[in-house]
Structures are given as structure tokens and as C-alpha cells.
C-alpha positions as MATLAB code, in Angstrom:
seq = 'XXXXXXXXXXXXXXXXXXXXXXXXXXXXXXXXXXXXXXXXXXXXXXXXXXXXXXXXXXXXXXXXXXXXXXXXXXXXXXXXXXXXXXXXXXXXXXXXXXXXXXXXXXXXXXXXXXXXXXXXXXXXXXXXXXXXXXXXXXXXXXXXXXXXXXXXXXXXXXXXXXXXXXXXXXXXXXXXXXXXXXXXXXXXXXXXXXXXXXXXXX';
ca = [
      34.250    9.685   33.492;
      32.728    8.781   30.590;
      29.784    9.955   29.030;
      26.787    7.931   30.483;
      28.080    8.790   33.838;
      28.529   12.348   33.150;
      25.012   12.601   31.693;
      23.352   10.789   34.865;
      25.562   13.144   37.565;
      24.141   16.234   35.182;
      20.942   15.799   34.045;
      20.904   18.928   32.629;
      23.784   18.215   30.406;
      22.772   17.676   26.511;
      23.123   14.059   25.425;
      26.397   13.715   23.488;
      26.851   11.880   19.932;
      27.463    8.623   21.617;
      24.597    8.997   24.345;
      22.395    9.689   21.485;
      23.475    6.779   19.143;
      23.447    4.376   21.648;
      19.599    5.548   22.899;
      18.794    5.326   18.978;
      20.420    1.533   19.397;
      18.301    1.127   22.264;
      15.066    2.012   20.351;
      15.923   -0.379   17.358;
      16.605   -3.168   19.437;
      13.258   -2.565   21.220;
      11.464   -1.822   18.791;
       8.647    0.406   17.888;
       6.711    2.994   20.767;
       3.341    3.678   20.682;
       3.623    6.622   19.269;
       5.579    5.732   16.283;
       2.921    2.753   15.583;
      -0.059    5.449   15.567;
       1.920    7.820   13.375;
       2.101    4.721   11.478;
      -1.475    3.915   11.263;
      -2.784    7.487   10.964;
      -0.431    7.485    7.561;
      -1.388    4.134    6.524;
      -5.703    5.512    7.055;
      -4.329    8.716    5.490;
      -2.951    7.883    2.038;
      -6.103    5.507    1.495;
      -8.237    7.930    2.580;
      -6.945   10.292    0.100;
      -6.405    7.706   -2.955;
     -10.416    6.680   -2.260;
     -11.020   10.945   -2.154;
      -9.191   11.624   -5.042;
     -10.780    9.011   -6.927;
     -14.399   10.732   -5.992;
     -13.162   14.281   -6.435;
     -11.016   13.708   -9.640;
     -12.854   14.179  -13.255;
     -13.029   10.823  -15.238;
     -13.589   12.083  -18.440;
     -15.419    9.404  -21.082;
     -11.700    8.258  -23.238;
     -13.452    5.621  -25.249;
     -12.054    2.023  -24.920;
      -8.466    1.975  -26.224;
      -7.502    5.298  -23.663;
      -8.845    3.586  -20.827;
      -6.496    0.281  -21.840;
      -4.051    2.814  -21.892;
      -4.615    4.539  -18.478;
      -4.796    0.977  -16.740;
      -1.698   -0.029  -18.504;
      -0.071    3.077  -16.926;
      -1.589    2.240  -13.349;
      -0.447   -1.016  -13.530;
       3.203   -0.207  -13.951;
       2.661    3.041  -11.364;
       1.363   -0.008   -8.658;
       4.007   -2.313   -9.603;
       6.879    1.145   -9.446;
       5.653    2.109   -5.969;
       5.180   -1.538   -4.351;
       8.826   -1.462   -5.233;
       9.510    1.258   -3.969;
       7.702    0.394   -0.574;
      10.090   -2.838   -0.375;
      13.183   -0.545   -0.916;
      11.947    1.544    2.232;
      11.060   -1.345    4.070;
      14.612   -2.835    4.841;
      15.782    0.611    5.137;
      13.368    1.189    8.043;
      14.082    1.646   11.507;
      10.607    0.038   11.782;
      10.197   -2.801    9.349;
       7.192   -4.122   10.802;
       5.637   -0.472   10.531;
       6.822    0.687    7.238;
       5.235   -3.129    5.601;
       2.019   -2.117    6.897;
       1.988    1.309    5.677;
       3.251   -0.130    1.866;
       0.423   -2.929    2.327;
      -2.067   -0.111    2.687;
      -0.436    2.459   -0.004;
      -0.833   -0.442   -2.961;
      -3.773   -1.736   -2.611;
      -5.477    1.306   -2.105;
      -4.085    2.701   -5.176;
      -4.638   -1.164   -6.876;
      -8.496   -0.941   -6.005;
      -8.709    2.413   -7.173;
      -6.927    1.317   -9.997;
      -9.744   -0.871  -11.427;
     -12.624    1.198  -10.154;
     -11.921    4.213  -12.080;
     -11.266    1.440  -15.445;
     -14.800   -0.314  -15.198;
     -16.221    3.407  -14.364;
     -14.513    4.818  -17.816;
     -15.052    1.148  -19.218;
     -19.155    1.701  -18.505;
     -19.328    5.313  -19.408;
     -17.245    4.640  -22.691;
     -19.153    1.749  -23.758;
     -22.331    1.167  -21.936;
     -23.751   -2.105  -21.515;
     -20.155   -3.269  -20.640;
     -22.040   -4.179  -16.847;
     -25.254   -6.078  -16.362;
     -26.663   -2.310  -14.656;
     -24.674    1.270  -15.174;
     -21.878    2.093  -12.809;
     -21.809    5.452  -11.091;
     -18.263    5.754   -9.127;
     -19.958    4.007   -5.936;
     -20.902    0.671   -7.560;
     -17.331    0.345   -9.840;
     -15.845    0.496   -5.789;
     -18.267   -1.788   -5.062;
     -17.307   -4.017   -7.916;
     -13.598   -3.806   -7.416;
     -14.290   -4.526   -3.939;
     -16.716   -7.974   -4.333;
     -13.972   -8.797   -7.132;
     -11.241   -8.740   -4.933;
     -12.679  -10.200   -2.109;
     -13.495  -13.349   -3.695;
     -16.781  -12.729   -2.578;
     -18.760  -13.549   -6.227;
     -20.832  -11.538   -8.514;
     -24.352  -10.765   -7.903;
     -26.494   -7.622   -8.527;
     -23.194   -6.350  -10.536;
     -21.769   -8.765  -13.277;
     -19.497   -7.867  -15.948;
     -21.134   -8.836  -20.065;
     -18.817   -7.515  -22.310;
     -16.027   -9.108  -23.380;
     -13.658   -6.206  -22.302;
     -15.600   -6.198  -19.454;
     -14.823   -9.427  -18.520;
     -11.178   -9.266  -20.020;
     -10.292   -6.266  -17.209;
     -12.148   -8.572  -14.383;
     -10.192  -11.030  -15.471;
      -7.469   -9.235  -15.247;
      -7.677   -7.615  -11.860;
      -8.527  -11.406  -10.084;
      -4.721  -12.215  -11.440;
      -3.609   -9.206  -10.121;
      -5.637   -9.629   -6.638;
      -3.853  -13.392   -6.493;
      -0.243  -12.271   -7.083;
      -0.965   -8.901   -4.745;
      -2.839  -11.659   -2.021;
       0.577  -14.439   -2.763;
       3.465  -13.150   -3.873;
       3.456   -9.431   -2.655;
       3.237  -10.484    0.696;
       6.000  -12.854    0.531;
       8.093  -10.155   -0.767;
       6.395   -7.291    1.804;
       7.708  -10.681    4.566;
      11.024  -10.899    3.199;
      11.820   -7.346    3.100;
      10.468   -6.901    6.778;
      13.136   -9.553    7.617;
      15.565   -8.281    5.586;
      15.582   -4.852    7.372;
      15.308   -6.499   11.023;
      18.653   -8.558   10.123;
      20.058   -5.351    8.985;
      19.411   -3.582   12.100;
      20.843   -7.009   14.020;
      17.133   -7.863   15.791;
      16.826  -10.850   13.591;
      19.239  -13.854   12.735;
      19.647  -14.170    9.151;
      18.128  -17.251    7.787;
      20.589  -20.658    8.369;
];
């Protein structure tokens, strides 16, 4: 008898190693429960959440213009470290889908904070860099209209750094929006194909 029979004429027995790798092949081939998507979704909320906190609670000290050049230099390459990252994870997932949603959320959350804390050290180090100061509410809101596409109105940038760092985060925003997601698609793909639910591309 082997040991699916044995495990329905005993309910009471453990699984064994093969029971439990075959209901772990069942789950993969069927994909995600509910519970493992809200999990997924209540991280996702989570780290955003806490990037957007930690961008209100942490001090933003004044570092003059070539220190705040510096810092976004720095968050630049963190963004571009951890989107990486998130791809790796992605096609090691046993939830591709999941995990590209979570790594969606993760960088650009920590891409709009990016920017917001730059113009808010940008205005605070040299002030008149924005048509009307920026407390930490309105450099979100700038990011935010920025990145949307949306256009500038109560909120423009007038110095030439100013504009140089908008300038800068509308690239970004366009290769985030184009070619992230590509990559975010073709690591989803790759990790279905490794767990054999997808064919791989002909």
C-alpha cells in the first residue's frame, strides 16, 4: 500500500515526505490561496506604509546642495539594488504573480520617497528652489503630480537644480512605468516556467 492510500485508510497518520511534496506540487500547480494573496497584500500596504512613515518620522537635516546630490545618488543605486533584488525573488517564488506585486509596491514606494525627501532638503537647503516652500506634505505632493503625469500647478520647480532633479525623476518614472515592468513580466514568467505552470516561450 502505498502512501496516499495509507494516509486516506488513517487519517490520523502524519503526511509522509512524499504526501507532503506532492500536496506542495499540488499548490504550485494551482496556484495561490486566499490566504497567501492577503498575506501578500497586507506586506505589499505594509512596507509602503512604513517607507511613507519613516519618511515623516525620520530627521532631514538641511545638507546644503552638493549632500543632497549625494544622498539621491545613493537612493538611486539603493532603488536600482533592491528592484534587483525583487526580480531575483520573483522567479524563485512559489508565487510569482504575488511576489511581482509585492516588489512593484516595495520600489516605488521607496522611488517616491526617494525624490520627496531630495526637493524637501533641495527647498530647505536653498530656498526659492520651488515657486512656494515645501514642508514634507507638499514635496509628496510634488513627487506624486510629477510622477503621475498629471502637470504642475500650485507647485512648480524655478531653480535650475530644481528643475535638473524633476527632470530627473520624470526619466526615472518612464523607465520605472516601461522597462521595470517588462522586467517585473519577464521574471513572473520566468518563475512560472520554472515551477512547470507556464510553457517557455517558442
Amino acid at each position: 500500500m502505498d502512501d496516499r492510500a495509507a494516509a486516506r485508510n488513517d487519517p490520523e497518520a502524519a503526511p509522509t515526505e512524499s504526501a507532503r511534496s506532492e500536496q506542495a506540487a499540488d499548490r504550485r500547480r494551482t496556484g495561490p490561496g486566499r490566504r497567501e494573496t492577503v498575506l501578500s497584500v497586507v506586506r505589499a500596504v505594509g512596507i509602503a506604509a512604513g517607507l511613507v512613515t519613516a519618511y515623516y518620522l525620520l530627521p532631514l537635516d538641511d545638507r546644503g546642495t552638493a549632500r543632497t546630490a549625494t544622498l539621491l545618488t545613493c537612493g538611486l543605486l539603493a532603488v536600482v539594488v533592491v528592484f534587483l533584488w525583487e526580480v531575483r525573488a520573483i522567479t524563485r517564488s512559489a508565487s510569482p504573480r504575488l511576489k511581482a506585486v509585492e516588489a512593484l509596491a516595495v520600489t516605488l514606494a521607496l522611488y517616491l520617497v526617494l525624490f520627496s525627501s531630495a526637493y524637501y532638503l533641495l527647498d530647505h537647503s536653498s530656498p526659492g528652489s520651488f515657486s512656494e516652500p515645501l514642508n514634507r506634505t507638499d514635496a509628496l505632493y510634488f513627487t506624486l503630480t510629477t510622477f503621475t503625469t498629471v502637470g504642475f500647478g500650485d507647485i512648480t520647480a524655478l531653480s535650475q537644480t530644481g528643475r535638473v532633479v524633476t527632470m530627473l525623476q520624470m526619466l526615472g518614472g518612464l523607465i520605472l512605468v516601461g522597462i521595470a515592468a517588462k522586467v517585473l513580466a519577464g521574471a513572473v514568467r520566468a518563475g512560472l516556467r520554472r515551477q512547470g505552470r507556464e510553457p517557455p516561450p517558442e
